[in-house]
GROMACS .gro file of C-alpha atoms in nm:
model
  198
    1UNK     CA    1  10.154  10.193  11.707
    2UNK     CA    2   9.810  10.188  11.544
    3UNK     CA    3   9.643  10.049  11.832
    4UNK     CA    4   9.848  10.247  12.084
    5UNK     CA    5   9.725  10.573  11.861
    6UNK     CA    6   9.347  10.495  11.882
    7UNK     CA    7   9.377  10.516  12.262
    8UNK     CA    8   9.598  10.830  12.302
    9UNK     CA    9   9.332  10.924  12.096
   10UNK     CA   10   9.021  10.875  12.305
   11UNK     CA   11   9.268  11.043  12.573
   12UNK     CA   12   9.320  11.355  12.333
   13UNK     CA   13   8.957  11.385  12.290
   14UNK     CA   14   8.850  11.344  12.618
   15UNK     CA   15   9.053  11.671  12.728
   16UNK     CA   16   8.950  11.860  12.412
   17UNK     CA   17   8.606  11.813  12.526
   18UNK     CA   18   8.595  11.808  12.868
   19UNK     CA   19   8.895  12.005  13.002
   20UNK     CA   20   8.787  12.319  12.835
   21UNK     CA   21   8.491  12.433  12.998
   22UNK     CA   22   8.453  12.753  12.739
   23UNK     CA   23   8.567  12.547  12.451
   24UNK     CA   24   8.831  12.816  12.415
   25UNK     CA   25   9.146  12.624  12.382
   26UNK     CA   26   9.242  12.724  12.741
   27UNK     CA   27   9.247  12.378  12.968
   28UNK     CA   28   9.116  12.339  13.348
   29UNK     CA   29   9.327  12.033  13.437
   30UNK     CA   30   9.276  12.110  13.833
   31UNK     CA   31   9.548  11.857  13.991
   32UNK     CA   32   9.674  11.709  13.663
   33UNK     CA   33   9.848  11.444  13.887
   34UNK     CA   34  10.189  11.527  13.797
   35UNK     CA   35  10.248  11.832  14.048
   36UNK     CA   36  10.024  12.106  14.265
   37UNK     CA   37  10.231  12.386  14.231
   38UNK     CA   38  10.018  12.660  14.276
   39UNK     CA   39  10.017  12.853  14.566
   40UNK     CA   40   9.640  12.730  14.598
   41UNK     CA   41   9.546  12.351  14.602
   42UNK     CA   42   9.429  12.310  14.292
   43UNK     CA   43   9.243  11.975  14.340
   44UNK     CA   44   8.988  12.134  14.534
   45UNK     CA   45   8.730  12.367  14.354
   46UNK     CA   46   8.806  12.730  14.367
   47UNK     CA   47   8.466  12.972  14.573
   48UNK     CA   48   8.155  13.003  14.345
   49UNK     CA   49   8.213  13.214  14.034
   50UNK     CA   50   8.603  13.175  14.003
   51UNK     CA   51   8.782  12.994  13.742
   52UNK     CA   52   9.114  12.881  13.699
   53UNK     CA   53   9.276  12.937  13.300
   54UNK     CA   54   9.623  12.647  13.402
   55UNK     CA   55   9.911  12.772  13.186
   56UNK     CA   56  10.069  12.421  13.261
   57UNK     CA   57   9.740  12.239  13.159
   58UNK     CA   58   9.753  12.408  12.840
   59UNK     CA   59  10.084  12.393  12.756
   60UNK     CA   60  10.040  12.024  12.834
   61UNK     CA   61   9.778  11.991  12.564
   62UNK     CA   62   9.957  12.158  12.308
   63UNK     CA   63  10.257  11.896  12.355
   64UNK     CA   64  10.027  11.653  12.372
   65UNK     CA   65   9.874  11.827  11.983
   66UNK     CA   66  10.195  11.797  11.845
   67UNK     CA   67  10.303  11.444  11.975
   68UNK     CA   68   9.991  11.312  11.842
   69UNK     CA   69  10.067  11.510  11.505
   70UNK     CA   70  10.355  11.350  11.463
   71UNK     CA   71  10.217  10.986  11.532
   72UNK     CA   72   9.938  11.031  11.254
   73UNK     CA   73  10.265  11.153  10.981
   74UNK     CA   74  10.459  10.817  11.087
   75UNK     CA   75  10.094  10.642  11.098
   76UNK     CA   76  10.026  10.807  10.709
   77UNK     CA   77  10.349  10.642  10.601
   78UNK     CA   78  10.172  10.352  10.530
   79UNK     CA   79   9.812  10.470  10.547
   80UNK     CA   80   9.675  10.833  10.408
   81UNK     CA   81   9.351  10.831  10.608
   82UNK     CA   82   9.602  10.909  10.868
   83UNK     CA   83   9.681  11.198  10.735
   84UNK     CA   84   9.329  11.414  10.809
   85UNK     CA   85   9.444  11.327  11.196
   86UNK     CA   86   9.788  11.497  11.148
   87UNK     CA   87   9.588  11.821  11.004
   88UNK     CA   88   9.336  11.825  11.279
   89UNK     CA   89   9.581  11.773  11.546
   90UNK     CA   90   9.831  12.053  11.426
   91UNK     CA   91   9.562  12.310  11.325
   92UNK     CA   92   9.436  12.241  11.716
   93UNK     CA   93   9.788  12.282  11.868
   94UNK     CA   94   9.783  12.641  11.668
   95UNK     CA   95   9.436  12.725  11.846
   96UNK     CA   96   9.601  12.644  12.181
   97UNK     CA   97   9.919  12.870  12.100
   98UNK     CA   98   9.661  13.146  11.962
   99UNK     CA   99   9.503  13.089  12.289
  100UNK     CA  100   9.782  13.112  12.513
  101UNK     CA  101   9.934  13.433  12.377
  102UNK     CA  102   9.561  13.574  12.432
  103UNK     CA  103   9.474  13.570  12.061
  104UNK     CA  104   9.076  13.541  11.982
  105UNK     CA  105   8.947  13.419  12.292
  106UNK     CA  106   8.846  13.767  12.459
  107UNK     CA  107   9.063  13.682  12.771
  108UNK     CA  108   9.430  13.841  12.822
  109UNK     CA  109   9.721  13.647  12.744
  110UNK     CA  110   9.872  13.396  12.984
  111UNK     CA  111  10.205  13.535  12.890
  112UNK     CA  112  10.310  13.801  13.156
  113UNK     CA  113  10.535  14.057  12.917
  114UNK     CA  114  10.594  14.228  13.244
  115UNK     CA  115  10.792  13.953  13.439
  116UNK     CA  116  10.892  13.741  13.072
  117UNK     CA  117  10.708  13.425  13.228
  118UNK     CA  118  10.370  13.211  13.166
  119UNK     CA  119  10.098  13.250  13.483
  120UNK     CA  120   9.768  13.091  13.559
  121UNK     CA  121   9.498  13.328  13.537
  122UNK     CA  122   9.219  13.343  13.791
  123UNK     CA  123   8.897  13.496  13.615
  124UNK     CA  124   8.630  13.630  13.865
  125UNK     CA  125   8.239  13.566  13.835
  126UNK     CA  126   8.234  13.984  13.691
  127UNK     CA  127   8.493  13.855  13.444
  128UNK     CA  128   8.779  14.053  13.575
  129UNK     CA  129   9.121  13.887  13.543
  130UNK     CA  130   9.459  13.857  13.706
  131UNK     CA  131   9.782  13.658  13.652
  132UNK     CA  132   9.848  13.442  13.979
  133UNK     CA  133  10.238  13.579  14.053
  134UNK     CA  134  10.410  13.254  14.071
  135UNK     CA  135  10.734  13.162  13.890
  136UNK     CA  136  10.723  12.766  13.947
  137UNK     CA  137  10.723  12.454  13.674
  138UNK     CA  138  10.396  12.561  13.518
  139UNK     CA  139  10.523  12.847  13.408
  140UNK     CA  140  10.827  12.676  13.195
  141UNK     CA  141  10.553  12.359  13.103
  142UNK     CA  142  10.404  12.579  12.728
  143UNK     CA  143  10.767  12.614  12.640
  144UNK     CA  144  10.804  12.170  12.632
  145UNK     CA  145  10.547  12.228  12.293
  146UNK     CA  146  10.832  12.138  12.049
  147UNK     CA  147  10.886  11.904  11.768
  148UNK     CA  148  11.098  11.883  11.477
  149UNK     CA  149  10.924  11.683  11.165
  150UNK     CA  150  11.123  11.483  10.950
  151UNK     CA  151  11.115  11.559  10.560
  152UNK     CA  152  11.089  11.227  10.524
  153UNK     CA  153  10.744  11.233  10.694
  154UNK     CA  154  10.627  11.510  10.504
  155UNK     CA  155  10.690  11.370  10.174
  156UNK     CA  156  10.419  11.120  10.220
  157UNK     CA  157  10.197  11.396  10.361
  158UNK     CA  158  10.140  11.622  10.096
  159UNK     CA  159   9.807  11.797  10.225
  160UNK     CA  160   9.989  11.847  10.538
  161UNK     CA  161  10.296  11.972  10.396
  162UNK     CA  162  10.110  12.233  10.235
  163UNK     CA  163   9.911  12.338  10.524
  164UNK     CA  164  10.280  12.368  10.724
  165UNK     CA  165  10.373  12.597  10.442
  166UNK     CA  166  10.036  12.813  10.453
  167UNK     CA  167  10.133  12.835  10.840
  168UNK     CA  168  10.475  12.911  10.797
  169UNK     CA  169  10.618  13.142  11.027
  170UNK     CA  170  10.394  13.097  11.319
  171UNK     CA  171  10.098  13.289  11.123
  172UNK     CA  172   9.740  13.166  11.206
  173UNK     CA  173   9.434  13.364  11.195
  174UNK     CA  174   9.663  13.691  11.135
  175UNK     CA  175   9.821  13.668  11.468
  176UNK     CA  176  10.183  13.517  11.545
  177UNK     CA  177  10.124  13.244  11.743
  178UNK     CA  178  10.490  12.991  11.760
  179UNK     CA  179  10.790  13.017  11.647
  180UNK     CA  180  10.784  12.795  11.338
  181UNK     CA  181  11.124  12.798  11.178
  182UNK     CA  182  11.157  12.611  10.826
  183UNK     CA  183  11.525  12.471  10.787
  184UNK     CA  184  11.705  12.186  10.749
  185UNK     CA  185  11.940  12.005  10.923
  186UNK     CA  186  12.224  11.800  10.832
  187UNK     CA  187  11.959  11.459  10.842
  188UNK     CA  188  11.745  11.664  10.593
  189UNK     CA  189  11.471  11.722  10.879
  190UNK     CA  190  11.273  11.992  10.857
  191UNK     CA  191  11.229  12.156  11.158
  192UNK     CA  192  10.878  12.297  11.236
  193UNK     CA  193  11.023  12.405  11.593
  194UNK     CA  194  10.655  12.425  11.798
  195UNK     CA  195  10.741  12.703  12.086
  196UNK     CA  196  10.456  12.896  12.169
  197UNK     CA  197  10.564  13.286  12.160
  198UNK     CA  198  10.381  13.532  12.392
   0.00000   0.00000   0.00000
């Protein structure tokens, strides 16, 4: 798992850094590979000045946060550096959540409240802004951001334990950013259920 981990990890990083052009926790994926279901193609470049903001590329990324969360608490079971990784990687899935609902990045949310649904935005080169009206995949894609963390985990994660419990609720930066539940269920897991909320 350890060496498997190391090379999500160059993966992970290679998106953080070069997917988001505006380092704004809002990812560019273009044609991710897995679909083009946008009612443009998406893996050709968009006219001078325009910008795609993927609602599927970023929902991707925060799944992607939290699985790789959740491999650094099994990884910390047997070795606490691992731990600093499971911090990073969940305090980065919250940036992509605050991000997504439109929190702190100057842009508008990605969450439609008029239609209930997730869009792409297209930003223009004056910085105007519209949702691209499509109810497809992409749209459902933020809502696959889910895990449920085992206490058992967390018990060898004390650091991160504590920084679940300063997030509790959803909170970070003042804004409700994911529906983050604390509870347990009959296996004693706590569940830290991820969904990003608009």
């Amino acid at each position: 798992m350890r060496r498997v981990f190391i090379k999500l990890l160059l993966n992970y990083a290679w998106w953080i850094n070069r997917k988001d052009a505006d380092g704004n926790n809002i990812f560019e994926g273009g044609f991710l590979g897995l679909d083009n279901i946008s009612v443009f193609d998406r893996s050709k470049p968009l006219p001078l000045g325009y910008q795609p903001k993927q609602a599927d590329a970023t929902g991707w990324m925060a799944m992607f946060a939290l699985h790789m969360t959740v491999i650094a608490l099994e990884l910390t079971q047997t070795d606490p550096e691992y731990e600093d990784i499971a911090i990073q990687t969940y305090e980065q899935f919250l940036g992509i959540c605050d991000a997504l609902s439109g929190h702190g990045t100057g842009r508008p949310s990605m969450w439609d409240a008029r239609s209930g649904f997730f869009k792409d935005l297209i930003i223009g080169p004056d910085g105007a802004w519209r949702h691209i009206d499509v109810y497809s995949l992409m749209g459902l894609i933020p809502l696959f951001a889910t895990e449920v963390v085992d206490q058992r985990l967390l018990n060898r994660a004390p650091r991160f334990r504590d920084r679940l419990r300063r997030h509790k609720g959803g909170l970070f930066r003042g804004n409700y950013v994911c529906a983050c539940p604390d509870w347990e269920n009959d296996r004693t897991s706590t569940s830290y259920r991820s969904s990003i909320t608009p």
